[in-house]
XYZ file of C-alpha atoms in Angstrom:
329
model
C 9.078 39.154 -65.954
C 8.660 36.258 -63.550
C 7.577 36.842 -59.983
C 10.845 35.399 -58.717
C 12.694 38.242 -60.465
C 10.884 40.926 -58.407
C 9.903 41.354 -54.842
C 6.579 39.867 -54.013
C 3.890 42.333 -53.218
C 1.384 39.710 -52.187
C 2.472 36.344 -50.646
C -0.097 33.679 -49.848
C 0.878 30.496 -47.887
C -1.256 27.395 -47.242
C -4.518 29.349 -47.574
C -7.582 27.507 -46.665
C -11.356 28.222 -46.470
C -14.008 25.705 -45.220
C -17.708 26.604 -45.430
C -20.194 24.795 -43.227
C -23.881 24.557 -43.956
C -26.921 22.456 -43.194
C -27.077 20.120 -40.286
C -30.038 19.464 -38.062
C -31.285 17.169 -35.280
C -30.248 13.961 -37.025
C -27.590 15.057 -39.486
C -24.260 16.819 -38.953
C -23.427 20.064 -40.829
C -21.776 19.697 -44.253
C -18.282 21.004 -44.783
C -17.016 22.273 -48.084
C -13.314 23.062 -48.384
C -13.587 25.737 -51.176
C -9.816 26.535 -50.935
C -7.449 23.851 -49.793
C -3.937 24.854 -48.884
C -2.872 26.992 -51.827
C 0.256 29.008 -51.898
C 1.383 31.689 -54.426
C 3.010 35.120 -54.772
C 2.374 38.081 -56.975
C 5.136 40.624 -57.820
C 4.580 44.351 -57.880
C 3.318 45.426 -61.321
C 2.465 41.912 -62.442
C -0.925 40.569 -63.640
C -1.522 37.004 -62.564
C -4.494 35.221 -64.008
C -6.434 32.606 -62.025
C -8.486 30.329 -64.289
C -10.684 27.225 -63.792
C -14.170 25.873 -64.036
C -17.062 27.484 -62.216
C -17.185 26.313 -58.623
C -13.444 25.626 -58.373
C -12.883 28.372 -55.745
C -11.496 31.278 -57.800
C -13.745 33.924 -56.456
C -13.216 32.651 -52.941
C -9.470 33.095 -53.279
C -9.951 36.675 -54.496
C -12.112 37.525 -51.480
C -9.748 35.732 -49.064
C -6.676 37.702 -50.066
C -8.633 40.902 -49.416
C -10.053 39.638 -46.210
C -13.581 40.115 -47.456
C -13.832 36.562 -46.197
C -11.851 35.341 -43.255
C -9.515 32.412 -44.049
C -9.931 29.135 -42.157
C -6.113 28.698 -42.256
C -2.875 30.011 -43.838
C -1.392 33.425 -44.201
C -1.965 36.373 -46.559
C 0.863 38.971 -46.480
C 0.653 42.241 -48.426
C 3.949 44.118 -48.682
C 5.303 42.091 -45.780
C 2.287 42.655 -43.511
C 0.231 39.693 -42.351
C -3.328 40.813 -43.068
C -4.836 38.224 -40.685
C -2.915 39.894 -37.753
C -4.473 43.355 -38.220
C -7.255 44.573 -36.077
C -10.333 46.244 -37.756
C -8.953 49.788 -37.616
C -5.538 48.782 -39.237
C -7.277 46.594 -41.768
C -9.562 49.469 -42.743
C -6.494 51.645 -43.322
C -4.809 48.827 -45.346
C -7.867 48.761 -47.617
C -6.724 51.918 -49.353
C -4.116 49.731 -51.004
C -6.372 46.801 -51.723
C -9.458 46.972 -54.008
C -11.774 44.752 -56.052
C -13.676 45.081 -59.301
C -16.778 42.719 -59.301
C -18.259 40.743 -62.133
C -21.663 42.484 -62.154
C -21.330 46.201 -62.359
C -25.048 46.966 -61.901
C -25.189 44.903 -58.817
C -21.953 46.550 -57.358
C -23.410 50.066 -57.734
C -26.021 51.551 -55.368
C -28.895 52.611 -57.692
C -29.850 55.395 -55.367
C -26.516 57.198 -55.609
C -25.255 59.252 -58.434
C -21.996 58.349 -60.327
C -20.215 61.242 -58.512
C -21.403 60.059 -55.090
C -20.439 56.504 -55.879
C -16.913 57.373 -56.935
C -16.277 59.871 -54.134
C -17.700 57.587 -51.356
C -14.374 55.882 -50.653
C -12.778 59.278 -50.311
C -15.457 60.293 -47.792
C -15.231 57.029 -45.822
C -11.429 57.397 -45.470
C -11.527 61.138 -44.834
C -9.419 62.035 -47.919
C -9.419 65.737 -48.755
C -12.146 68.253 -48.508
C -15.127 68.859 -50.844
C -13.009 70.758 -53.375
C -10.309 68.076 -53.438
C -12.838 65.380 -53.891
C -14.450 67.097 -56.867
C -11.023 67.506 -58.433
C -10.291 63.824 -57.860
C -13.693 62.890 -59.252
C -13.007 64.709 -62.469
C -9.588 63.080 -62.755
C -11.012 59.651 -62.187
C -13.744 60.024 -64.810
C -11.170 61.157 -67.342
C -8.955 58.102 -66.559
C -11.666 55.699 -67.335
C -12.972 57.424 -70.437
C -16.101 59.113 -69.039
C -17.058 62.800 -69.154
C -17.554 65.155 -66.263
C -21.304 65.486 -67.029
C -21.662 61.725 -66.211
C -21.109 62.502 -62.510
C -24.822 63.656 -62.064
C -26.346 60.556 -63.611
C -27.367 57.266 -62.014
C -26.165 53.623 -62.788
C -29.343 52.599 -64.721
C -28.695 55.355 -67.261
C -25.500 53.692 -68.490
C -24.564 50.676 -70.608
C -22.876 47.687 -69.072
C -19.399 48.767 -70.294
C -19.908 52.277 -68.915
C -21.019 50.915 -65.543
C -17.865 48.746 -65.393
C -15.832 51.969 -66.092
C -17.636 53.526 -63.086
C -16.619 50.532 -60.950
C -13.053 50.848 -62.069
C -13.007 54.553 -61.309
C -14.424 53.836 -57.817
C -11.697 51.119 -57.275
C -9.012 53.579 -58.224
C -10.261 56.440 -55.985
C -7.846 55.782 -53.138
C -4.824 55.128 -55.332
C -4.583 51.408 -54.613
C -1.566 49.241 -55.332
C -3.309 45.865 -55.715
C -6.706 45.102 -57.409
C -8.576 41.783 -57.638
C -10.497 41.699 -60.842
C -13.164 39.101 -60.338
C -14.562 38.146 -63.769
C -14.385 41.965 -64.553
C -15.203 41.506 -68.219
C -17.329 38.352 -68.389
C -20.724 40.108 -68.194
C -19.914 42.324 -71.213
C -20.330 42.000 -74.919
C -17.099 40.804 -76.717
C -16.321 44.219 -78.244
C -16.831 45.942 -74.920
C -14.695 43.248 -73.183
C -11.784 44.223 -75.371
C -12.209 47.929 -74.419
C -12.303 47.133 -70.710
C -9.284 44.780 -70.885
C -7.274 47.407 -72.813
C -8.232 50.058 -70.254
C -7.136 47.830 -67.428
C -3.839 47.199 -69.063
C -3.358 50.885 -69.725
C -4.120 51.720 -66.160
C -1.741 49.117 -64.837
C 1.130 50.650 -66.871
C 0.134 54.216 -66.084
C -0.552 53.806 -62.336
C 1.863 50.951 -61.556
C -0.947 48.528 -60.437
C -0.792 44.915 -59.603
C -3.686 42.590 -60.593
C -5.073 39.196 -59.612
C -7.372 38.619 -62.584
C -9.914 35.969 -62.045
C -11.751 34.478 -65.080
C -13.112 31.220 -66.561
C -12.317 32.578 -70.062
C -9.013 31.381 -71.415
C -8.929 34.036 -74.139
C -9.331 36.806 -71.674
C -6.688 35.276 -69.339
C -4.240 34.915 -72.251
C -4.779 38.531 -73.252
C -4.116 40.222 -69.934
C -1.928 37.956 -67.750
C 1.814 37.711 -67.329
C 1.571 34.424 -65.344
C -1.341 32.036 -64.981
C -2.519 29.724 -62.166
C -4.962 26.925 -63.078
C -7.297 25.869 -60.310
C -9.311 22.679 -59.840
C -11.595 21.816 -56.857
C -9.871 24.263 -54.470
C -6.252 23.530 -55.472
C -3.706 25.018 -57.784
C -2.800 22.285 -60.246
C -0.491 24.284 -62.536
C 1.173 27.598 -62.658
C 3.668 29.284 -65.016
C 4.277 32.022 -67.474
C 1.567 32.669 -70.075
C 3.633 31.103 -72.855
C 4.342 27.972 -70.842
C 0.648 27.427 -70.014
C -0.709 27.903 -73.468
C 2.087 26.402 -75.532
C 3.456 23.645 -73.276
C 0.744 22.796 -70.605
C 1.910 20.105 -68.260
C -1.131 19.069 -66.196
C -3.883 17.009 -67.861
C -6.513 19.304 -66.548
C -4.856 22.383 -68.179
C -4.603 20.404 -71.441
C -8.284 19.467 -71.177
C -9.291 23.124 -70.544
C -7.359 24.290 -73.623
C -8.857 21.532 -75.755
C -12.312 22.543 -74.589
C -11.969 26.139 -75.776
C -13.246 26.800 -79.255
C -10.549 26.889 -81.974
C -10.633 27.106 -85.766
C -8.881 24.365 -87.684
C -9.262 23.883 -91.382
C -12.140 26.342 -91.436
C -14.256 24.444 -88.841
C -14.850 25.377 -85.249
C -13.932 22.481 -83.016
C -14.638 21.710 -79.345
C -13.398 18.897 -77.084
C -15.447 18.679 -73.878
C -13.868 17.566 -70.615
C -15.344 14.124 -69.970
C -16.918 13.098 -66.730
C -18.758 15.056 -64.071
C -17.113 17.609 -61.797
C -16.929 15.925 -58.276
C -18.735 17.531 -55.336
C -16.460 19.959 -53.410
C -17.960 18.519 -50.202
C -16.608 15.030 -51.008
C -13.597 15.405 -53.331
C -11.837 12.309 -54.647
C -8.842 10.934 -52.744
C -5.405 11.300 -54.295
C -5.318 13.620 -57.322
C -8.691 15.315 -57.508
C -8.715 15.290 -61.276
C -8.122 11.464 -61.596
C -11.829 10.700 -61.980
C -11.799 12.717 -65.273
C -8.219 12.235 -66.348
C -7.447 9.975 -69.347
C -3.910 9.177 -68.220
C -4.733 8.498 -64.579
C -2.974 5.506 -62.919
C -3.241 3.808 -59.550
C -0.884 6.249 -57.801
C -3.223 9.106 -58.894
C -6.142 7.483 -56.997
C -4.308 7.286 -53.705
C -1.541 9.825 -53.373
C -2.165 13.681 -53.628
C 0.525 15.050 -55.955
C 2.575 18.059 -54.899
C 2.906 21.133 -57.012
C 6.380 20.489 -58.391
C 8.681 22.074 -61.003
C 8.416 20.769 -64.532
C 11.080 22.967 -66.127
C 14.108 25.003 -65.208
C 11.876 28.101 -64.794
C 8.836 28.726 -62.598
C 6.617 26.300 -64.445
C 4.987 23.917 -61.841
C 2.329 21.247 -62.033
C 0.637 18.868 -59.522
C 0.949 15.670 -61.574
C 3.527 12.801 -61.364
C 3.122 12.382 -65.178
C 3.355 16.067 -66.132
C 3.807 16.681 -69.763
C 2.703 13.224 -70.844
C -0.620 14.522 -72.174
C -0.186 17.130 -74.886
C -2.263 19.363 -77.006
């Protein structure tokens, strides 16, 4: 179901984030606009995939919508509440509804805390229940993610990568959130374990009525789990649409190039088609369309005029290219 068919749970407008670094006695600080004026919405119960090359700003978007990073500009509204307007106390209360699952489960877990302590920590911080209630909730969460009750007394280093990610998922679910950012939540795992974690996340979404922003560079993972997909390049959304539209009828040349670069089997042979050219520096992006330096169909207008994200079909399929659909798979 398209986001337009349901009420938006998360609404992002003109979101920006600029990082500044360096600078000295004889040189000014360098600015990197990691996220450059993006807008999107996510409906309740929907999984929206955010895909693009490393360094395009995907993870920054995930952290901005949770206010783990403060935006430079724009608005982030969750269930109609502008998160940027909240003071620390109100934002802390809002965090019960907003959680994140990180890419590296070992790095996300305190090695000195047991699994039980890690999962119950959010309950303690937010003052949820007493000791008996928390133990009951711990047992429930372990069962939800496919772990046994005796695992509560063990420590993170005693588990496999897949089991550690299950612990992170249980921790994210502790406060009954409504929205979860999954930041490369399966990319650090073996392929067979990836499938288990993705299926678990899908089951939990259906069972608990969760909403996901799923960030990944892996097109196969994005295709498996997403309802809608946003394609990001150098801090901007260049295409968005339903999963079928993106994979079967991509409109932006960058999306086509991404799909061509993914391994596929044709006539018994594995084939790759690498994206040509070097990724421009985020601190000095090209004028006009940021992809024009690598685009095989770029024209003069692409070098001078930034293209808007415009509709390419009667539905919600949109692309930031004046020649959308001209380059095909």
